[in-house]
Amino acid sequence: GENVEQHPSTLSVQEGDSAVIKCTYSDSASNYFPWYKQELGKGPQLIIDIRSNVGEKKDQRIAVTLNKTAKHFSLHITETQPEDSAVYFCAAVTGGFKTIFGAGTRLFVKA
Amino acid sequence: EAGVVQSPRYKIIEKKQPVAFWCNPISGHNTLYWYLQNLGQGPELLIRYENEEAVDDSQLPKDRFSAERLKGVDSTLKIQPAELGDSAVYLCASSYLAGGGYNEQFFGPGTRLTVL
């Protein structure tokens, strides 16, 4: 069945450094790739997304890249801040609007 | 604009008891989702509604779980009877799906269920 693998499961960086989270997906019909940030006690919140016809998208300190051939997509956060500390989830959405989430990456940004 | 509203936020019950969760989606959103999130995992879809119709309930354990979305707005998810393994966070999300559109989902805060 459809599957999304996410790495690493935990990531610790120093404030100001960059953080990279990587995901791979199995269903070649996936055409939309959102990234969510989840803080303690809250639901996931969309932070950036990319469609299958785009290779890269940037929004201030956050960027996402997509390699459809390899079925890889990645989240890049530059100049990390303590408030970036949270759990981040990648997801892949098929043409049937079914969303498969990765297992999450817990990001710690040390001040 | 109000976001997705869920209640209760927390629920503690004994095993074999029934429990129900309620969700009010963002106004105008035609699609509603119920997800299960176990500790340290990503959300897993239980059921997706387009208006009143359940279009994907393949992952819903129908022997004990049921859901409804009367009038295509609010939704209720029920578990009867609850088992210890049902302890998790139950998330509701909504989106507006139009022909050719993609699927930006807005999540509620979730209901944390503890089964003793």
PDB file of C-alpha atoms in Angstrom:
ATOM      1  CA  GLY A   1       0.000   0.000   0.000  1.00  0.00           C
ATOM      2  CA  GLU A   2       0.913   3.658   0.019  1.00  0.00           C
ATOM      3  CA  ASN A   3       3.712   4.624   2.364  1.00  0.00           C
ATOM      4  CA  VAL A   4       5.672   7.741   3.328  1.00  0.00           C
ATOM      5  CA  GLU A   5       8.996   7.378   5.119  1.00  0.00           C
ATOM      6  CA  GLN A   6      10.407  10.328   7.018  1.00  0.00           C
ATOM      7  CA  HIS A   7      13.916  10.903   8.400  1.00  0.00           C
ATOM      8  CA  PRO A   8      15.289  11.688  10.862  1.00  0.00           C
ATOM      9  CA  SER A   9      12.856  10.950  13.672  1.00  0.00           C
ATOM     10  CA  THR A  10      14.670  13.438  15.924  1.00  0.00           C
ATOM     11  CA  LEU A  11      16.794  16.424  14.962  1.00  0.00           C
ATOM     12  CA  SER A  12      18.661  18.748  17.277  1.00  0.00           C
ATOM     13  CA  VAL A  13      20.288  21.924  15.939  1.00  0.00           C
ATOM     14  CA  GLN A  14      21.825  25.073  17.337  1.00  0.00           C
ATOM     15  CA  GLU A  15      19.894  28.303  16.923  1.00  0.00           C
ATOM     16  CA  GLY A  16      20.810  29.893  13.604  1.00  0.00           C
ATOM     17  CA  ASP A  17      21.765  26.605  11.955  1.00  0.00           C
ATOM     18  CA  SER A  18      19.795  24.947   9.167  1.00  0.00           C
ATOM     19  CA  ALA A  19      17.559  21.897   9.527  1.00  0.00           C
ATOM     20  CA  VAL A  20      16.717  19.415   6.797  1.00  0.00           C
ATOM     21  CA  ILE A  21      14.007  16.751   6.924  1.00  0.00           C
ATOM     22  CA  LYS A  22      13.678  14.178   4.165  1.00  0.00           C
ATOM     23  CA  CYS A  23      10.755  12.052   2.986  1.00  0.00           C
ATOM     24  CA  THR A  24      10.184   9.397   0.372  1.00  0.00           C
ATOM     25  CA  TYR A  25       6.835   8.221  -0.959  1.00  0.00           C
ATOM     26  CA  SER A  26       5.745   5.051  -2.690  1.00  0.00           C
ATOM     27  CA  ASP A  27       2.670   5.990  -4.727  1.00  0.00           C
ATOM     28  CA  SER A  28       3.740   7.518  -8.038  1.00  0.00           C
ATOM     29  CA  ALA A  29       0.215   8.950  -8.399  1.00  0.00           C
ATOM     30  CA  SER A  30       0.863  11.364  -5.519  1.00  0.00           C
ATOM     31  CA  ASN A  31       0.627  14.923  -6.799  1.00  0.00           C
ATOM     32  CA  TYR A  32       0.580  17.187  -3.756  1.00  0.00           C
ATOM     33  CA  PHE A  33       3.047  17.285  -0.857  1.00  0.00           C
ATOM     34  CA  PRO A  34       2.188  19.357   2.219  1.00  0.00           C
ATOM     35  CA  TRP A  35       4.324  19.853   5.311  1.00  0.00           C
ATOM     36  CA  TYR A  36       2.756  20.325   8.730  1.00  0.00           C
ATOM     37  CA  LYS A  37       4.070  21.647  12.033  1.00  0.00           C
ATOM     38  CA  GLN A  38       2.510  20.294  15.215  1.00  0.00           C
ATOM     39  CA  GLU A  39       3.061  21.911  18.585  1.00  0.00           C
ATOM     40  CA  LEU A  40       2.238  20.227  21.866  1.00  0.00           C
ATOM     41  CA  GLY A  41      -1.495  19.912  22.448  1.00  0.00           C
ATOM     42  CA  LYS A  42      -2.412  21.299  19.039  1.00  0.00           C
ATOM     43  CA  GLY A  43      -3.421  19.904  15.674  1.00  0.00           C
ATOM     44  CA  PRO A  44      -1.023  19.915  12.706  1.00  0.00           C
ATOM     45  CA  GLN A  45      -0.730  23.266  10.915  1.00  0.00           C
ATOM     46  CA  LEU A  46       0.213  23.592   7.251  1.00  0.00           C
ATOM     47  CA  ILE A  47       3.479  25.507   6.829  1.00  0.00           C
ATOM     48  CA  ILE A  48       4.311  24.953   3.166  1.00  0.00           C
ATOM     49  CA  ASP A  49       3.252  22.727   0.301  1.00  0.00           C
ATOM     50  CA  ILE A  50       4.378  21.828  -3.200  1.00  0.00           C
ATOM     51  CA  ARG A  51       2.615  20.391  -6.222  1.00  0.00           C
ATOM     52  CA  SER A  52       4.016  17.716  -8.453  1.00  0.00           C
ATOM     53  CA  ASN A  53       4.640  20.120 -11.369  1.00  0.00           C
ATOM     54  CA  VAL A  54       7.030  22.245  -9.296  1.00  0.00           C
ATOM     55  CA  GLY A  55      10.552  21.317  -8.211  1.00  0.00           C
ATOM     56  CA  GLU A  56      11.137  23.874  -5.481  1.00  0.00           C
ATOM     57  CA  LYS A  57       9.196  26.384  -3.429  1.00  0.00           C
ATOM     58  CA  LYS A  58      10.390  28.918  -0.866  1.00  0.00           C
ATOM     59  CA  ASP A  59       8.616  30.967   1.771  1.00  0.00           C
ATOM     60  CA  GLN A  60      10.934  33.145   3.866  1.00  0.00           C
ATOM     61  CA  ARG A  61      13.089  30.749   5.956  1.00  0.00           C
ATOM     62  CA  ILE A  62      11.316  27.613   4.748  1.00  0.00           C
ATOM     63  CA  ALA A  63      11.848  25.817   1.441  1.00  0.00           C
ATOM     64  CA  VAL A  64      10.680  22.523   0.021  1.00  0.00           C
ATOM     65  CA  THR A  65      12.179  20.533  -2.848  1.00  0.00           C
ATOM     66  CA  LEU A  66      10.633  17.703  -4.824  1.00  0.00           C
ATOM     67  CA  ASN A  67      12.302  15.040  -6.969  1.00  0.00           C
ATOM     68  CA  LYS A  68       9.480  13.140  -8.657  1.00  0.00           C
ATOM     69  CA  THR A  69      11.775  10.685 -10.382  1.00  0.00           C
ATOM     70  CA  ALA A  70      13.308   9.567  -7.110  1.00  0.00           C
ATOM     71  CA  LYS A  71      10.053  10.094  -5.164  1.00  0.00           C
ATOM     72  CA  HIS A  72      11.887  12.254  -2.644  1.00  0.00           C
ATOM     73  CA  PHE A  73      10.908  15.565  -1.100  1.00  0.00           C
ATOM     74  CA  SER A  74      12.607  17.596   1.588  1.00  0.00           C
ATOM     75  CA  LEU A  75      11.951  20.471   3.977  1.00  0.00           C
ATOM     76  CA  HIS A  76      14.708  23.019   4.614  1.00  0.00           C
ATOM     77  CA  ILE A  77      14.543  25.498   7.471  1.00  0.00           C
ATOM     78  CA  THR A  78      17.276  28.138   7.555  1.00  0.00           C
ATOM     79  CA  GLU A  79      18.308  30.392  10.445  1.00  0.00           C
ATOM     80  CA  THR A  80      16.413  28.232  12.921  1.00  0.00           C
ATOM     81  CA  GLN A  81      14.876  29.846  15.986  1.00  0.00           C
ATOM     82  CA  PRO A  82      13.729  28.305  19.292  1.00  0.00           C
ATOM     83  CA  GLU A  83      10.092  28.772  18.232  1.00  0.00           C
ATOM     84  CA  ASP A  84      10.751  26.383  15.324  1.00  0.00           C
ATOM     85  CA  SER A  85      10.949  23.571  17.891  1.00  0.00           C
ATOM     86  CA  ALA A  86       8.021  21.227  17.195  1.00  0.00           C
ATOM     87  CA  VAL A  87       7.128  18.015  15.398  1.00  0.00           C
ATOM     88  CA  TYR A  88       7.116  18.253  11.610  1.00  0.00           C
ATOM     89  CA  PHE A  89       5.160  15.900   9.349  1.00  0.00           C
ATOM     90  CA  CYS A  90       5.494  15.407   5.630  1.00  0.00           C
ATOM     91  CA  ALA A  91       2.591  14.008   3.646  1.00  0.00           C
ATOM     92  CA  ALA A  92       1.800  12.807   0.154  1.00  0.00           C
ATOM     93  CA  VAL A  93      -1.631  13.182  -1.394  1.00  0.00           C
ATOM     94  CA  THR A  94      -2.835  10.984  -4.236  1.00  0.00           C
ATOM     95  CA  GLY A  95      -5.129  11.974  -7.052  1.00  0.00           C
ATOM     96  CA  GLY A  96      -7.959  10.499  -5.012  1.00  0.00           C
ATOM     97  CA  PHE A  97      -7.271  13.047  -2.257  1.00  0.00           C
ATOM     98  CA  LYS A  98      -5.997  10.399   0.121  1.00  0.00           C
ATOM     99  CA  THR A  99      -3.322  11.831   2.448  1.00  0.00           C
ATOM    100  CA  ILE A 100      -0.536   9.622   3.770  1.00  0.00           C
ATOM    101  CA  PHE A 101       1.556  11.134   6.561  1.00  0.00           C
ATOM    102  CA  GLY A 102       5.112  10.377   7.559  1.00  0.00           C
ATOM    103  CA  ALA A 103       5.869   9.380  11.147  1.00  0.00           C
ATOM    104  CA  GLY A 104       7.156  12.840  12.043  1.00  0.00           C
ATOM    105  CA  THR A 105      10.433  14.547  12.985  1.00  0.00           C
ATOM    106  CA  ARG A 106      10.857  16.094  16.397  1.00  0.00           C
ATOM    107  CA  LEU A 107      12.980  19.224  15.937  1.00  0.00           C
ATOM    108  CA  PHE A 108      14.804  20.780  18.873  1.00  0.00           C
ATOM    109  CA  VAL A 109      16.402  24.188  18.367  1.00  0.00           C
ATOM    110  CA  LYS A 110      18.854  24.986  21.158  1.00  0.00           C
ATOM    111  CA  ALA A 111      19.286  28.620  22.091  1.00  0.00           C
TER     112      ALA A 111
ATOM    113  CA  GLU B   1     -12.740  33.197  11.098  1.00  0.00           C
ATOM    114  CA  ALA B   2     -13.096  30.308  13.539  1.00  0.00           C
ATOM    115  CA  GLY B   3     -11.024  27.226  12.884  1.00  0.00           C
ATOM    116  CA  VAL B   4     -12.055  23.598  13.206  1.00  0.00           C
ATOM    117  CA  VAL B   5     -13.704  23.050  16.575  1.00  0.00           C
ATOM    118  CA  GLN B   6     -13.582  19.745  18.431  1.00  0.00           C
ATOM    119  CA  SER B   7     -15.044  18.625  21.699  1.00  0.00           C
ATOM    120  CA  PRO B   8     -14.332  17.368  24.202  1.00  0.00           C
ATOM    121  CA  ARG B   9     -10.607  18.122  24.330  1.00  0.00           C
ATOM    122  CA  TYR B  10      -9.962  15.286  26.762  1.00  0.00           C
ATOM    123  CA  LYS B  11     -11.900  12.148  27.636  1.00  0.00           C
ATOM    124  CA  ILE B  12     -11.135   9.377  30.100  1.00  0.00           C
ATOM    125  CA  ILE B  13     -13.326   6.277  30.091  1.00  0.00           C
ATOM    126  CA  GLU B  14     -13.299   2.683  31.275  1.00  0.00           C
ATOM    127  CA  LYS B  15     -12.832  -0.025  28.676  1.00  0.00           C
ATOM    128  CA  LYS B  16     -16.042  -1.356  27.121  1.00  0.00           C
ATOM    129  CA  GLN B  17     -17.748   2.004  27.601  1.00  0.00           C
ATOM    130  CA  PRO B  18     -18.998   4.061  24.636  1.00  0.00           C
ATOM    131  CA  VAL B  19     -17.528   7.434  23.699  1.00  0.00           C
ATOM    132  CA  ALA B  20     -18.351  10.106  21.125  1.00  0.00           C
ATOM    133  CA  PHE B  21     -16.379  12.962  19.637  1.00  0.00           C
ATOM    134  CA  TRP B  22     -17.802  16.001  17.903  1.00  0.00           C
ATOM    135  CA  CYS B  23     -16.364  18.182  15.152  1.00  0.00           C
ATOM    136  CA  ASN B  24     -17.492  21.459  13.616  1.00  0.00           C
ATOM    137  CA  PRO B  25     -15.532  22.215  10.434  1.00  0.00           C
ATOM    138  CA  ILE B  26     -14.608  25.586   8.981  1.00  0.00           C
ATOM    139  CA  SER B  27     -17.648  27.252   7.451  1.00  0.00           C
ATOM    140  CA  GLY B  28     -17.998  26.460   3.757  1.00  0.00           C
ATOM    141  CA  HIS B  29     -15.687  23.456   3.798  1.00  0.00           C
ATOM    142  CA  ASN B  30     -17.313  20.551   1.997  1.00  0.00           C
ATOM    143  CA  THR B  31     -14.838  17.853   3.029  1.00  0.00           C
ATOM    144  CA  LEU B  32     -14.334  16.541   6.539  1.00  0.00           C
ATOM    145  CA  TYR B  33     -11.785  14.035   7.808  1.00  0.00           C
ATOM    146  CA  TRP B  34     -11.354  12.046  10.995  1.00  0.00           C
ATOM    147  CA  TYR B  35      -7.807  10.941  11.789  1.00  0.00           C
ATOM    148  CA  LEU B  36      -6.315   8.784  14.523  1.00  0.00           C
ATOM    149  CA  GLN B  37      -2.931   9.869  15.884  1.00  0.00           C
ATOM    150  CA  ASN B  38      -1.008   7.511  18.130  1.00  0.00           C
ATOM    151  CA  LEU B  39       1.788   8.856  20.301  1.00  0.00           C
ATOM    152  CA  GLY B  40       4.877   9.588  18.233  1.00  0.00           C
ATOM    153  CA  GLN B  41       3.150   8.855  14.924  1.00  0.00           C
ATOM    154  CA  GLY B  42       1.591  10.760  12.070  1.00  0.00           C
ATOM    155  CA  PRO B  43      -2.170  11.011  11.637  1.00  0.00           C
ATOM    156  CA  GLU B  44      -3.903   8.047   9.998  1.00  0.00           C
ATOM    157  CA  LEU B  45      -7.143   8.553   8.119  1.00  0.00           C
ATOM    158  CA  LEU B  46     -10.230   6.883   9.567  1.00  0.00           C
ATOM    159  CA  ILE B  47     -12.906   8.366   7.323  1.00  0.00           C
ATOM    160  CA  ARG B  48     -13.371  11.152   4.791  1.00  0.00           C
ATOM    161  CA  TYR B  49     -16.671  12.827   3.955  1.00  0.00           C
ATOM    162  CA  GLU B  50     -17.545  14.873   0.920  1.00  0.00           C
ATOM    163  CA  ASN B  51     -20.656  16.723   2.035  1.00  0.00           C
ATOM    164  CA  GLU B  52     -22.846  14.011   3.622  1.00  0.00           C
ATOM    165  CA  GLU B  53     -21.237  11.092   1.803  1.00  0.00           C
ATOM    166  CA  ALA B  54     -18.510   8.938   3.315  1.00  0.00           C
ATOM    167  CA  VAL B  55     -16.221   8.566   0.295  1.00  0.00           C
ATOM    168  CA  ASP B  56     -13.360   6.745   2.046  1.00  0.00           C
ATOM    169  CA  ASP B  57     -13.992   4.664   5.175  1.00  0.00           C
ATOM    170  CA  SER B  58     -11.675   1.805   4.283  1.00  0.00           C
ATOM    171  CA  GLN B  59      -9.581   2.298   7.446  1.00  0.00           C
ATOM    172  CA  LEU B  60     -12.509   2.651   9.856  1.00  0.00           C
ATOM    173  CA  PRO B  61     -12.870  -0.417  12.156  1.00  0.00           C
ATOM    174  CA  LYS B  62     -16.553  -0.805  11.511  1.00  0.00           C
ATOM    175  CA  ASP B  63     -17.136  -3.401  14.213  1.00  0.00           C
ATOM    176  CA  ARG B  64     -16.746  -0.733  16.899  1.00  0.00           C
ATOM    177  CA  PHE B  65     -16.388   2.644  15.176  1.00  0.00           C
ATOM    178  CA  SER B  66     -19.120   4.623  13.490  1.00  0.00           C
ATOM    179  CA  ALA B  67     -19.371   8.141  12.138  1.00  0.00           C
ATOM    180  CA  GLU B  68     -21.971  10.428  10.727  1.00  0.00           C
ATOM    181  CA  ARG B  69     -22.126  13.814   9.101  1.00  0.00           C
ATOM    182  CA  LEU B  70     -25.747  14.810   8.979  1.00  0.00           C
ATOM    183  CA  LYS B  71     -26.574  17.836   6.801  1.00  0.00           C
ATOM    184  CA  GLY B  72     -22.997  17.899   5.565  1.00  0.00           C
ATOM    185  CA  VAL B  73     -21.673  20.152   8.353  1.00  0.00           C
ATOM    186  CA  ASP B  74     -20.944  18.835  11.864  1.00  0.00           C
ATOM    187  CA  SER B  75     -19.733  15.305  12.379  1.00  0.00           C
ATOM    188  CA  THR B  76     -19.685  12.785  15.202  1.00  0.00           C
ATOM    189  CA  LEU B  77     -17.306   9.860  15.620  1.00  0.00           C
ATOM    190  CA  LYS B  78     -18.353   7.100  18.016  1.00  0.00           C
ATOM    191  CA  ILE B  79     -16.579   4.126  19.536  1.00  0.00           C
ATOM    192  CA  GLN B  80     -18.621   1.364  21.150  1.00  0.00           C
ATOM    193  CA  PRO B  81     -17.255  -0.455  23.038  1.00  0.00           C
ATOM    194  CA  ALA B  82     -13.890   1.221  23.629  1.00  0.00           C
ATOM    195  CA  GLU B  83     -10.773  -0.911  24.035  1.00  0.00           C
ATOM    196  CA  LEU B  84      -7.456  -0.116  25.714  1.00  0.00           C
ATOM    197  CA  GLY B  85      -5.789   0.192  22.303  1.00  0.00           C
ATOM    198  CA  ASP B  86      -8.124   3.005  21.310  1.00  0.00           C
ATOM    199  CA  SER B  87      -6.233   5.429  23.541  1.00  0.00           C
ATOM    200  CA  ALA B  88      -4.967   8.086  21.146  1.00  0.00           C
ATOM    201  CA  VAL B  89      -5.665  11.568  19.840  1.00  0.00           C
ATOM    202  CA  TYR B  90      -8.596  11.844  17.434  1.00  0.00           C
ATOM    203  CA  LEU B  91      -8.152  14.698  14.978  1.00  0.00           C
ATOM    204  CA  CYS B  92     -10.773  16.284  12.792  1.00  0.00           C
ATOM    205  CA  ALA B  93      -9.815  18.260   9.684  1.00  0.00           C
ATOM    206  CA  SER B  94     -11.713  20.045   6.948  1.00  0.00           C
ATOM    207  CA  SER B  95     -10.975  21.353   3.481  1.00  0.00           C
ATOM    208  CA  TYR B  96     -12.697  22.752   0.446  1.00  0.00           C
ATOM    209  CA  LEU B  97     -12.336  20.473  -2.539  1.00  0.00           C
ATOM    210  CA  ALA B  98     -13.216  21.785  -5.985  1.00  0.00           C
ATOM    211  CA  GLY B  99     -12.655  20.131  -9.335  1.00  0.00           C
ATOM    212  CA  GLY B 100      -8.936  20.129 -10.101  1.00  0.00           C
ATOM    213  CA  GLY B 101      -8.070  21.597  -6.705  1.00  0.00           C
ATOM    214  CA  TYR B 102      -5.619  20.206  -4.214  1.00  0.00           C
ATOM    215  CA  ASN B 103      -6.138  19.280  -0.682  1.00  0.00           C
ATOM    216  CA  GLU B 104      -5.135  21.894   1.931  1.00  0.00           C
ATOM    217  CA  GLN B 105      -6.500  20.543   5.183  1.00  0.00           C
ATOM    218  CA  PHE B 106      -7.113  22.523   8.361  1.00  0.00           C
ATOM    219  CA  PHE B 107      -6.911  20.563  11.591  1.00  0.00           C
ATOM    220  CA  GLY B 108      -8.694  20.954  14.878  1.00  0.00           C
ATOM    221  CA  PRO B 109      -6.861  20.616  18.235  1.00  0.00           C
ATOM    222  CA  GLY B 110      -7.928  16.999  18.649  1.00  0.00           C
ATOM    223  CA  THR B 111      -9.566  14.965  21.398  1.00  0.00           C
ATOM    224  CA  ARG B 112      -7.201  12.995  23.606  1.00  0.00           C
ATOM    225  CA  LEU B 113      -8.875   9.727  24.590  1.00  0.00           C
ATOM    226  CA  THR B 114      -7.604   7.612  27.467  1.00  0.00           C
ATOM    227  CA  VAL B 115      -9.167   4.177  27.960  1.00  0.00           C
ATOM    228  CA  LEU B 116      -8.520   2.617  31.382  1.00  0.00           C
TER     229      LEU B 116
END
